[in-house]
Amino acid sequence: MTKLLALILSGPDEKMKVISGLRVAQRIKEMGGEARVVFLADGVRVPLEGANDPDFSAALESVKDLESTVCKGILEQMGVQMEPLELKGFNVDYVGPILARAAEEGFQIVSF
């Protein structure tokens, strides 16, 4: 079984990269594989700002049924003021341990 973690590092200004990563993860799931999505670095801006863009909102909606996580550390560094720090439909957590666990579980980590 295919196990893929799509690591979204690109921000909203690189729309094709981001949407490609989200679509790849969704297709893996549709094909019976296991897929996860992690938003890190500039990629954390996609779930924050994506609801205002029809292309991003559709792609983001398609991965909400996957284990999708937004990096809490990056959000804190950006000064995002939310209490509690959460985004509807996405886990918000420190991603270092998540990436390590995914690698141990045999996930291929592909960055977009």
N, CA, C and O atoms as a printed pandas DataFrame, in Angstrom:
     atom_number atom_name residue_name chain_id  residue_number  x_coord  y_coord  z_coord
0              1         N          MET        A               1    0.845   -1.170    0.000
1              2        CA          MET        A               1    0.000    0.000    0.000
2              3         C          MET        A               1    0.893    1.236    0.000
3              4         O          MET        A               1    1.887    1.292    0.723
4              5         N          THR        A               2    0.537    2.210   -0.803
5              6        CA          THR        A               2    1.262    3.469   -0.882
6              7         C          THR        A               2    0.965    4.305    0.348
7              8         O          THR        A               2   -0.186    4.436    0.763
8              9         N          LYS        A               3    2.023    4.873    0.929
9             10        CA          LYS        A               3    1.890    5.767    2.074
10            11         C          LYS        A               3    2.654    7.040    1.738
11            12         O          LYS        A               3    3.874    7.018    1.573
12            13         N          LEU        A               4    1.923    8.154    1.637
13            14        CA          LEU        A               4    2.522    9.415    1.219
14            15         C          LEU        A               4    2.180   10.521    2.199
15            16         O          LEU        A               4    1.033   10.664    2.622
16            17         N          LEU        A               5    3.191   11.302    2.554
17            18        CA          LEU        A               5    2.967   12.518    3.305
18            19         C          LEU        A               5    3.353   13.668    2.386
19            20         O          LEU        A               5    4.515   13.800    2.002
20            21         N          ALA        A               6    2.382   14.496    2.037
21            22        CA          ALA        A               6    2.629   15.672    1.197
22            23         C          ALA        A               6    3.010   16.820    2.119
23            24         O          ALA        A               6    2.197   17.285    2.916
24            25         N          LEU        A               7    4.245   17.268    2.004
25            26        CA          LEU        A               7    4.769   18.358    2.817
26            27         C          LEU        A               7    4.635   19.643    1.996
27            28         O          LEU        A               7    5.386   19.862    1.045
28            29         N          ILE        A               8    3.685   20.479    2.367
29            30        CA          ILE        A               8    3.413   21.711    1.626
30            31         C          ILE        A               8    4.267   22.825    2.228
31            32         O          ILE        A               8    3.966   23.351    3.299
32            33         N          LEU        A               9    5.335   23.172    1.515
33            34        CA          LEU        A               9    6.255   24.231    1.942
34            35         C          LEU        A               9    5.982   25.534    1.206
35            36         O          LEU        A               9    6.337   26.609    1.689
36            37         N          SER        A              10    5.359   25.443    0.049
37            38        CA          SER        A              10    5.093   26.612   -0.795
38            39         C          SER        A              10    3.870   27.363   -0.293
39            40         O          SER        A              10    2.929   26.771    0.237
40            41         N          GLY        A              11    3.904   28.664   -0.468
41            42        CA          GLY        A              11    2.801   29.502   -0.028
42            43         C          GLY        A              11    1.806   29.783   -1.138
43            44         O          GLY        A              11    1.915   29.234   -2.234
44            45         N          PRO        A              12    0.847   30.629   -0.855
45            46        CA          PRO        A              12   -0.215   30.945   -1.813
46            47         C          PRO        A              12    0.278   31.509   -3.136
47            48         O          PRO        A              12   -0.417   31.406   -4.147
48            49         N          ASP        A              13    1.460   32.101   -3.145
49            50        CA          ASP        A              13    1.987   32.665   -4.390
50            51         C          ASP        A              13    2.484   31.592   -5.352
51            52         O          ASP        A              13    2.790   31.895   -6.506
52            53         N          GLU        A              14    2.571   30.339   -4.896
53            54        CA          GLU        A              14    2.961   29.216   -5.755
54            55         C          GLU        A              14    1.794   28.238   -5.853
55            56         O          GLU        A              14    1.889   27.072   -5.470
56            57         N          LYS        A              15    0.710   28.753   -6.375
57            58        CA          LYS        A              15   -0.564   28.034   -6.400
58            59         C          LYS        A              15   -0.471   26.649   -7.041
59            60         O          LYS        A              15   -1.000   25.681   -6.495
60            61         N          MET        A              16    0.193   26.545   -8.186
61            62        CA          MET        A              16    0.247   25.251   -8.876
62            63         C          MET        A              16    0.964   24.192   -8.044
63            64         O          MET        A              16    0.534   23.039   -8.018
64            65         N          LYS        A              17    2.052   24.565   -7.361
65            66        CA          LYS        A              17    2.763   23.607   -6.503
66            67         C          LYS        A              17    1.859   23.124   -5.373
67            68         O          LYS        A              17    1.756   21.925   -5.111
68            69         N          VAL        A              18    1.217   24.062   -4.720
69            70        CA          VAL        A              18    0.364   23.715   -3.582
70            71         C          VAL        A              18   -0.793   22.832   -4.022
71            72         O          VAL        A              18   -1.031   21.779   -3.430
72            73         N          ILE        A              19   -1.502   23.245   -5.039
73            74        CA          ILE        A              19   -2.659   22.470   -5.493
74            75         C          ILE        A              19   -2.221   21.095   -5.993
75            76         O          ILE        A              19   -2.921   20.107   -5.771
76            77         N          SER        A              20   -1.078   21.022   -6.661
77            78        CA          SER        A              20   -0.566   19.719   -7.105
78            79         C          SER        A              20   -0.331   18.800   -5.914
79            80         O          SER        A              20   -0.717   17.631   -5.950
80            81         N          GLY        A              21    0.292   19.307   -4.867
81            82        CA          GLY        A              21    0.535   18.495   -3.678
82            83         C          GLY        A              21   -0.739   18.008   -3.027
83            84         O          GLY        A              21   -0.834   16.850   -2.621
84            85         N          LEU        A              22   -1.716   18.887   -2.928
85            86        CA          LEU        A              22   -2.996   18.501   -2.324
86            87         C          LEU        A              22   -3.726   17.481   -3.182
87            88         O          LEU        A              22   -4.336   16.549   -2.657
88            89         N          ARG        A              23   -3.670   17.650   -4.486
89            90        CA          ARG        A              23   -4.342   16.694   -5.386
90            91         C          ARG        A              23   -3.652   15.336   -5.375
91            92         O          ARG        A              23   -4.319   14.302   -5.414
92            93         N          VAL        A              24   -2.343   15.331   -5.322
93            94        CA          VAL        A              24   -1.618   14.054   -5.252
94            95         C          VAL        A              24   -2.032   13.297   -3.991
95            96         O          VAL        A              24   -2.310   12.100   -4.047
96            97         N          ALA        A              25   -2.073   13.984   -2.869
97            98        CA          ALA        A              25   -2.480   13.328   -1.621
98            99         C          ALA        A              25   -3.891   12.771   -1.730
99           100         O          ALA        A              25   -4.148   11.644   -1.308
100          101         N          GLN        A              26   -4.801   13.546   -2.290
101          102        CA          GLN        A              26   -6.176   13.074   -2.438
102          103         C          GLN        A              26   -6.262   11.869   -3.371
103          104         O          GLN        A              26   -7.015   10.934   -3.100
104          105         N          ARG        A              27   -5.509   11.879   -4.450
105          106        CA          ARG        A              27   -5.532   10.757   -5.405
106          107         C          ARG        A              27   -4.988    9.477   -4.764
107          108         O          ARG        A              27   -5.519    8.390   -4.990
108          109         N          ILE        A              28   -3.937    9.610   -3.971
109          110        CA          ILE        A              28   -3.393    8.437   -3.272
110          111         C          ILE        A              28   -4.480    7.818   -2.402
111          112         O          ILE        A              28   -4.661    6.600   -2.396
112          113         N          LYS        A              29   -5.193    8.649   -1.676
113          114        CA          LYS        A              29   -6.285    8.168   -0.820
114          115         C          LYS        A              29   -7.373    7.493   -1.655
115          116         O          LYS        A              29   -7.858    6.422   -1.290
116          117         N          GLU        A              30   -7.757    8.110   -2.767
117          118        CA          GLU        A              30   -8.789    7.544   -3.633
118          119         C          GLU        A              30   -8.368    6.193   -4.196
119          120         O          GLU        A              30   -9.215    5.336   -4.451
120          121         N          MET        A              31   -7.065    5.996   -4.390
121          122        CA          MET        A              31   -6.547    4.744   -4.944
122          123         C          MET        A              31   -6.342    3.679   -3.867
123          124         O          MET        A              31   -5.816    2.603   -4.152
124          125         N          GLY        A              32   -6.751    3.972   -2.634
125          126        CA          GLY        A              32   -6.663    2.989   -1.567
126          127         C          GLY        A              32   -5.417    3.098   -0.721
127          128         O          GLY        A              32   -5.197    2.269    0.162
128          129         N          GLY        A              33   -4.598    4.100   -0.970
129          130        CA          GLY        A              33   -3.393    4.303   -0.173
130          131         C          GLY        A              33   -3.697    5.136    1.060
131          132         O          GLY        A              33   -4.843    5.476    1.353
132          133         N          GLU        A              34   -2.637    5.446    1.758
133          134        CA          GLU        A              34   -2.759    6.277    2.952
134          135         C          GLU        A              34   -2.022    7.579    2.679
135          136         O          GLU        A              34   -0.877    7.567    2.226
136          137         N          ALA        A              35   -2.675    8.696    2.953
137          138        CA          ALA        A              35   -2.066    9.997    2.666
138          139         C          ALA        A              35   -2.292   10.952    3.832
139          140         O          ALA        A              35   -3.334   10.948    4.488
140          141         N          ARG        A              36   -1.279   11.762    4.054
141          142        CA          ARG        A              36   -1.341   12.827    5.053
142          143         C          ARG        A              36   -0.805   14.096    4.417
143          144         O          ARG        A              36   -0.075   14.048    3.427
144          145         N          VAL        A              37   -1.174   15.235    4.996
145          146        CA          VAL        A              37   -0.702   16.527    4.505
146          147         C          VAL        A              37   -0.181   17.322    5.696
147          148         O          VAL        A              37   -0.821   17.388    6.746
148          149         N          VAL        A              38    1.001   17.930    5.513
149          150        CA          VAL        A              38    1.562   18.811    6.530
150          151         C          VAL        A              38    1.895   20.141    5.875
151          152         O          VAL        A              38    2.575   20.187    4.850
152          153         N          PHE        A              39    1.410   21.225    6.474
153          154        CA          PHE        A              39    1.707   22.578    6.008
154          155         C          PHE        A              39    2.800   23.143    6.901
155          156         O          PHE        A              39    2.622   23.267    8.113
156          157         N          LEU        A              40    3.939   23.487    6.293
157          158        CA          LEU        A              40    5.108   23.960    7.030
158          159         C          LEU        A              40    5.693   25.152    6.286
159          160         O          LEU        A              40    5.408   25.343    5.104
160          161         N          ALA        A              41    6.498   25.945    6.956
161          162        CA          ALA        A              41    7.142   27.112    6.363
162          163         C          ALA        A              41    6.066   28.037    5.783
163          164         O          ALA        A              41    5.053   28.295    6.433
164          165         N          ASP        A              42    6.285   28.533    4.567
165          166        CA          ASP        A              42    5.324   29.447    3.948
166          167         C          ASP        A              42    3.991   28.756    3.652
167          168         O          ASP        A              42    2.978   29.424    3.447
168          169         N          GLY        A              43    3.991   27.425    3.631
169          170        CA          GLY        A              43    2.774   26.664    3.361
170          171         C          GLY        A              43    1.683   26.865    4.392
171          172         O          GLY        A              43    0.512   26.634    4.091
172          173         N          VAL        A              44    2.034   27.297    5.619
173          174        CA          VAL        A              44    0.988   27.502    6.628
174          175         C          VAL        A              44    0.030   28.622    6.233
175          176         O          VAL        A              44   -1.090   28.695    6.738
176          177         N          ARG        A              45    0.471   29.487    5.334
177          178        CA          ARG        A              45   -0.399   30.577    4.879
178          179         C          ARG        A              45   -1.549   30.070    4.011
179          180         O          ARG        A              45   -2.569   30.747    3.881
180          181         N          VAL        A              46   -1.395   28.888    3.419
181          182        CA          VAL        A              46   -2.439   28.374    2.518
182          183         C          VAL        A              46   -3.750   28.127    3.263
183          184         O          VAL        A              46   -4.782   28.638    2.828
184          185         N          PRO        A              47   -3.763   27.366    4.368
185          186        CA          PRO        A              47   -5.040   27.207    5.069
186          187         C          PRO        A              47   -5.542   28.508    5.706
187          188         O          PRO        A              47   -6.746   28.689    5.884
188          189         N          LEU        A              48   -4.616   29.411    6.049
189          190        CA          LEU        A              48   -5.024   30.690    6.633
190          191         C          LEU        A              48   -5.723   31.580    5.609
191          192         O          LEU        A              48   -6.739   32.204    5.915
192          193         N          GLU        A              49   -5.176   31.638    4.392
193          194        CA          GLU        A              49   -5.657   32.569    3.382
194          195         C          GLU        A              49   -6.479   31.900    2.275
195          196         O          GLU        A              49   -7.152   32.582    1.502
196          197         N          GLY        A              50   -6.422   30.578    2.202
197          198        CA          GLY        A              50   -6.998   29.854    1.080
198          199         C          GLY        A              50   -8.504   29.907    0.943
199          200         O          GLY        A              50   -9.030   29.718   -0.154
200          201         N          ALA        A              51   -9.205   30.158    2.029
201          202        CA          ALA        A              51  -10.667   30.200    1.958
202          203         C          ALA        A              51  -11.154   31.329    1.048
203          204         O          ALA        A              51  -12.282   31.294    0.556
204          205         N          ASN        A              52  -10.302   32.322    0.830
205          206        CA          ASN        A              52  -10.678   33.459   -0.009
206          207         C          ASN        A              52  -10.386   33.229   -1.483
207          208         O          ASN        A              52  -10.689   34.087   -2.312
208          209         N          ASP        A              53   -9.806   32.093   -1.824
209          210        CA          ASP        A              53   -9.442   31.777   -3.202
210          211         C          ASP        A              53  -10.175   30.511   -3.614
211          212         O          ASP        A              53   -9.973   29.469   -2.991
212          213         N          PRO        A              54  -11.028   30.559   -4.651
213          214        CA          PRO        A              54  -11.817   29.382   -5.032
214          215         C          PRO        A              54  -10.970   28.153   -5.358
215          216         O          PRO        A              54  -11.365   27.032   -5.037
216          217         N          ASP        A              55   -9.805   28.348   -5.992
217          218        CA          ASP        A              55   -8.943   27.203   -6.313
218          219         C          ASP        A              55   -8.418   26.551   -5.043
219          220         O          ASP        A              55   -8.456   25.328   -4.908
220          221         N          PHE        A              56   -7.931   27.357   -4.120
221          222        CA          PHE        A              56   -7.415   26.809   -2.872
222          223         C          PHE        A              56   -8.525   26.224   -2.015
223          224         O          PHE        A              56   -8.348   25.160   -1.423
224          225         N          SER        A              57   -9.662   26.897   -1.938
225          226        CA          SER        A              57  -10.718   26.405   -1.056
226          227         C          SER        A              57  -11.194   25.025   -1.481
227          228         O          SER        A              57  -11.449   24.179   -0.624
228          229         N          ALA        A              58  -11.318   24.777   -2.771
229          230        CA          ALA        A              58  -11.729   23.449   -3.246
230          231         C          ALA        A              58  -10.663   22.402   -2.940
231          232         O          ALA        A              58  -10.983   21.300   -2.496
232          233         N          ALA        A              59   -9.396   22.743   -3.177
233          234        CA          ALA        A              59   -8.310   21.788   -2.919
234          235         C          ALA        A              59   -8.176   21.508   -1.422
235          236         O          ALA        A              59   -7.959   20.365   -1.019
236          237         N          LEU        A              60   -8.305   22.542   -0.606
237          238        CA          LEU        A              60   -8.217   22.351    0.848
238          239         C          LEU        A              60   -9.375   21.501    1.360
239          240         O          LEU        A              60   -9.188   20.645    2.224
240          241         N          GLU        A              61  -10.553   21.735    0.834
241          242        CA          GLU        A              61  -11.721   20.943    1.243
242          243         C          GLU        A              61  -11.505   19.468    0.927
243          244         O          GLU        A              61  -11.947   18.598    1.677
244          245         N          SER        A              62  -10.825   19.187   -0.181
245          246        CA          SER        A              62  -10.625   17.802   -0.604
246          247         C          SER        A              62   -9.677   17.028    0.301
247          248         O          SER        A              62   -9.681   15.797    0.277
248          249         N          VAL        A              63   -8.862   17.720    1.100
249          250        CA          VAL        A              63   -7.920   16.997    1.971
250          251         C          VAL        A              63   -8.313   17.050    3.440
251          252         O          VAL        A              63   -7.573   16.562    4.295
252          253         N          LYS        A              64   -9.456   17.630    3.744
253          254        CA          LYS        A              64   -9.859   17.705    5.148
254          255         C          LYS        A              64  -10.164   16.341    5.747
255          256         O          LYS        A              64  -10.117   16.177    6.966
256          257         N          ASP        A              65  -10.479   15.352    4.899
257          258        CA          ASP        A              65  -10.725   14.004    5.415
258          259         C          ASP        A              65   -9.426   13.229    5.615
259          260         O          ASP        A              65   -9.442   12.116    6.140
260          261         N          LEU        A              66   -8.309   13.809    5.200
261          262        CA          LEU        A              66   -6.996   13.220    5.448
262          263         C          LEU        A              66   -6.481   13.767    6.776
263          264         O          LEU        A              66   -7.030   14.723    7.323
264          265         N          GLU        A              67   -5.436   13.157    7.274
265          266        CA          GLU        A              67   -4.798   13.697    8.471
266          267         C          GLU        A              67   -3.960   14.896    8.030
267          268         O          GLU        A              67   -2.823   14.726    7.591
268          269         N          SER        A              68   -4.507   16.097    8.142
269          270        CA          SER        A              68   -3.842   17.315    7.677
270          271         C          SER        A              68   -3.477   18.188    8.868
271          272         O          SER        A              68   -4.319   18.490    9.715
272          273         N          THR        A              69   -2.206   18.589    8.923
273          274        CA          THR        A              69   -1.699   19.345   10.065
274          275         C          THR        A              69   -1.008   20.615    9.609
275          276         O          THR        A              69   -0.256   20.613    8.635
276          277         N          VAL        A              70   -1.272   21.699   10.322
277          278        CA          VAL        A              70   -0.615   22.980   10.109
278          279         C          VAL        A              70    0.368   23.183   11.261
279          280         O          VAL        A              70    0.024   22.962   12.422
280          281         N          CYS        A              71    1.591   23.603   10.936
281          282        CA          CYS        A              71    2.632   23.738   11.945
282          283         C          CYS        A              71    2.330   24.852   12.942
283          284         O          CYS        A              71    2.249   26.027   12.581
284          285         N          LYS        A              72    2.170   24.465   14.178
285          286        CA          LYS        A              72    1.884   25.405   15.250
286          287         C          LYS        A              72    3.068   26.337   15.498
287          288         O          LYS        A              72    2.877   27.522   15.771
288          289         N          GLY        A              73    4.280   25.812   15.406
289          290        CA          GLY        A              73    5.465   26.626   15.639
290          291         C          GLY        A              73    5.590   27.775   14.648
291          292         O          GLY        A              73    5.942   28.891   15.030
292          293         N          ILE        A              74    5.302   27.506   13.377
293          294        CA          ILE        A              74    5.374   28.553   12.359
294          295         C          ILE        A              74    4.268   29.581   12.590
295          296         O          ILE        A              74    4.507   30.782   12.470
296          297         N          LEU        A              75    3.072   29.125   12.918
297          298        CA          LEU        A              75    1.985   30.055   13.204
298          299         C          LEU        A              75    2.360   30.974   14.364
299          300         O          LEU        A              75    2.092   32.175   14.325
300          301         N          GLU        A              76    2.980   30.404   15.394
301          302        CA          GLU        A              76    3.411   31.220   16.542
302          303         C          GLU        A              76    4.473   32.231   16.111
303          304         O          GLU        A              76    4.429   33.390   16.523
304          305         N          GLN        A              77    5.434   31.793   15.280
305          306        CA          GLN        A              77    6.473   32.706   14.801
306          307         C          GLN        A              77    5.885   33.840   13.969
307          308         O          GLN        A              77    6.383   34.965   13.998
308          309         N          MET        A              78    4.825   33.538   13.230
309          310        CA          MET        A              78    4.160   34.549   12.404
310          311         C          MET        A              78    3.321   35.509   13.248
311          312         O          MET        A              78    2.860   36.538   12.754
312          313         N          GLY        A              79    3.126   35.169   14.512
313          314        CA          GLY        A              79    2.328   36.015   15.386
314          315         C          GLY        A              79    0.837   35.866   15.190
315          316         O          GLY        A              79    0.072   36.775   15.513
316          317         N          VAL        A              80    0.410   34.718   14.658
317          318        CA          VAL        A              80   -1.025   34.477   14.463
318          319         C          VAL        A              80   -1.695   34.462   15.832
319          320         O          VAL        A              80   -1.318   33.693   16.716
320          321         N          GLN        A              81   -2.678   35.313   15.986
321          322        CA          GLN        A              81   -3.366   35.471   17.261
322          323         C          GLN        A              81   -4.697   34.736   17.240
323          324         O          GLN        A              81   -5.711   35.290   16.816
324          325         N          MET        A              82   -4.694   33.504   17.691
325          326        CA          MET        A              82   -5.927   32.731   17.825
326          327         C          MET        A              82   -5.861   32.024   19.168
327          328         O          MET        A              82   -4.831   31.444   19.510
328          329         N          GLU        A              83   -6.911   32.061   19.909
329          330        CA          GLU        A              83   -6.981   31.318   21.161
330          331         C          GLU        A              83   -8.269   30.530   21.180
331          332         O          GLU        A              83   -9.337   31.141   21.160
332          333         N          PRO        A              84   -8.236   29.243   21.217
333          334        CA          PRO        A              84   -7.024   28.443   21.060
334          335         C          PRO        A              84   -6.529   28.507   19.617
335          336         O          PRO        A              84   -7.274   28.872   18.708
336          337         N          LEU        A              85   -5.268   28.147   19.424
337          338        CA          LEU        A              85   -4.652   28.182   18.105
338          339         C          LEU        A              85   -5.183   26.994   17.308
339          340         O          LEU        A              85   -4.697   25.873   17.460
340          341         N          GLU        A              86   -6.195   27.243   16.447
341          342        CA          GLU        A              86   -6.809   26.164   15.670
342          343         C          GLU        A              86   -7.331   26.696   14.349
343          344         O          GLU        A              86   -7.631   27.881   14.201
344          345         N          LEU        A              87   -7.430   25.786   13.396
345          346        CA          LEU        A              87   -8.004   26.082   12.084
346          347         C          LEU        A              87   -9.017   24.997   11.795
347          348         O          LEU        A              87   -8.686   23.811   11.821
348          349         N          LYS        A              88  -10.233   25.385   11.523
349          350        CA          LYS        A              88  -11.305   24.416   11.316
350          351         C          LYS        A              88  -10.942   23.429   10.195
351          352         O          LYS        A              88  -10.612   23.828    9.079
352          353         N          GLY        A              89  -11.013   22.150   10.520
353          354        CA          GLY        A              89  -10.734   21.102    9.542
354          355         C          GLY        A              89   -9.287   20.655    9.500
355          356         O          GLY        A              89   -8.952   19.717    8.777
356          357         N          PHE        A              90   -8.418   21.315   10.269
357          358        CA          PHE        A              90   -6.997   20.974   10.264
358          359         C          PHE        A              90   -6.497   20.836   11.695
359          360         O          PHE        A              90   -6.925   21.561   12.594
360          361         N          ASN        A              91   -5.581   19.888   11.888
361          362        CA          ASN        A              91   -4.883   19.803   13.163
362          363         C          ASN        A              91   -3.863   20.934   13.200
363          364         O          ASN        A              91   -3.281   21.269   12.169
364          365         N          VAL        A              92   -3.641   21.514   14.343
365          366        CA          VAL        A              92   -2.588   22.507   14.532
366          367         C          VAL        A              92   -1.671   21.937   15.604
367          368         O          VAL        A              92   -2.077   21.746   16.750
368          369         N          ASP        A              93   -0.420   21.666   15.213
369          370        CA          ASP        A              93    0.501   20.999   16.130
370          371         C          ASP        A              93    1.934   21.254   15.671
371          372         O          ASP        A              93    2.169   21.719   14.556
372          373         N          TYR        A              94    2.878   20.947   16.541
373          374        CA          TYR        A              94    4.290   21.012   16.170
374          375         C          TYR        A              94    4.568   19.803   15.271
375          376         O          TYR        A              94    4.225   18.676   15.630
376          377         N          VAL        A              95    5.181   20.025   14.115
377          378        CA          VAL        A              95    5.239   18.963   13.116
378          379         C          VAL        A              95    6.510   18.118   13.152
379          380         O          VAL        A              95    6.565   17.090   12.476
380          381         N          GLY        A              96    7.519   18.505   13.903
381          382        CA          GLY        A              96    8.730   17.679   13.978
382          383         C          GLY        A              96    8.417   16.236   14.354
383          384         O          GLY        A              96    8.814   15.318   13.636
384          385         N          PRO        A              97    7.713   16.015   15.464
385          386        CA          PRO        A              97    7.366   14.644   15.841
386          387         C          PRO        A              97    6.457   13.956   14.827
387          388         O          PRO        A              97    6.545   12.741   14.643
388          389         N          ILE        A              98    5.592   14.714   14.172
389          390        CA          ILE        A              98    4.684   14.137   13.166
390          391         C          ILE        A              98    5.490   13.622   11.976
391          392         O          ILE        A              98    5.223   12.531   11.472
392          393         N          LEU        A              99    6.471   14.400   11.527
393          394        CA          LEU        A              99    7.313   13.967   10.407
394          395         C          LEU        A              99    8.149   12.753   10.790
395          396         O          LEU        A              99    8.289   11.822    9.997
396          397         N          ALA        A             100    8.704   12.755   11.997
397          398        CA          ALA        A             100    9.514   11.617   12.453
398          399         C          ALA        A             100    8.670   10.348   12.517
399          400         O          ALA        A             100    9.102    9.282   12.077
400          401         N          ARG        A             101    7.464   10.471   13.068
401          402        CA          ARG        A             101    6.580    9.297   13.177
402          403         C          ARG        A             101    6.183    8.790   11.789
403          404         O          ARG        A             101    6.144    7.581   11.564
404          405         N          ALA        A             102    5.891    9.690   10.869
405          406        CA          ALA        A             102    5.512    9.284    9.508
406          407         C          ALA        A             102    6.663    8.524    8.849
407          408         O          ALA        A             102    6.433    7.507    8.195
408          409         N          ALA        A             103    7.881    8.998    9.011
409          410        CA          ALA        A             103    9.039    8.305    8.434
410          411         C          ALA        A             103    9.184    6.914    9.050
411          412         O          ALA        A             103    9.452    5.946    8.338
412          413         N          GLU        A             104    9.011    6.810   10.359
413          414        CA          GLU        A             104    9.095    5.510   11.032
414          415         C          GLU        A             104    8.007    4.562   10.537
415          416         O          GLU        A             104    8.217    3.351   10.477
416          417         N          GLU        A             105    6.843    5.112   10.181
417          418        CA          GLU        A             105    5.714    4.295    9.720
418          419         C          GLU        A             105    5.803    3.969    8.237
419          420         O          GLU        A             105    4.895    3.345    7.687
420          421         N          GLY        A             106    6.887    4.384    7.581
421          422        CA          GLY        A             106    7.095    4.035    6.188
422          423         C          GLY        A             106    6.474    4.964    5.159
423          424         O          GLY        A             106    6.337    4.595    3.993
424          425         N          PHE        A             107    6.096    6.166    5.580
425          426        CA          PHE        A             107    5.553    7.141    4.635
426          427         C          PHE        A             107    6.677    7.722    3.784
427          428         O          PHE        A             107    7.768    7.995    4.284
428          429         N          GLN        A             108    6.402    7.908    2.505
429          430        CA          GLN        A             108    7.290    8.672    1.637
430          431         C          GLN        A             108    6.920   10.132    1.833
431          432         O          GLN        A             108    5.751   10.503    1.732
432          433         N          ILE        A             109    7.917   10.956    2.114
433          434        CA          ILE        A             109    7.662   12.378    2.332
434          435         C          ILE        A             109    8.074   13.123    1.071
435          436         O          ILE        A             109    9.239   13.120    0.676
436          437         N          VAL        A             110    7.076   13.766    0.445
437          438        CA          VAL        A             110    7.299   14.486   -0.817
438          439         C          VAL        A             110    6.933   15.934   -0.564
439          440         O          VAL        A             110    5.847   16.228   -0.066
440          441         N          SER        A             111    7.841   16.840   -0.908
441          442        CA          SER        A             111    7.575   18.259   -0.659
442          443         C          SER        A             111    7.096   18.967   -1.917
443          444         O          SER        A             111    7.502   18.653   -3.036
444          445         N          PHE        A             112    6.227   19.923   -1.688
445          446        CA          PHE        A             112    5.641   20.718   -2.766
446          447         C          PHE        A             112    5.774   22.189   -2.397
447          448         O          PHE        A             112    5.348   23.057   -3.158
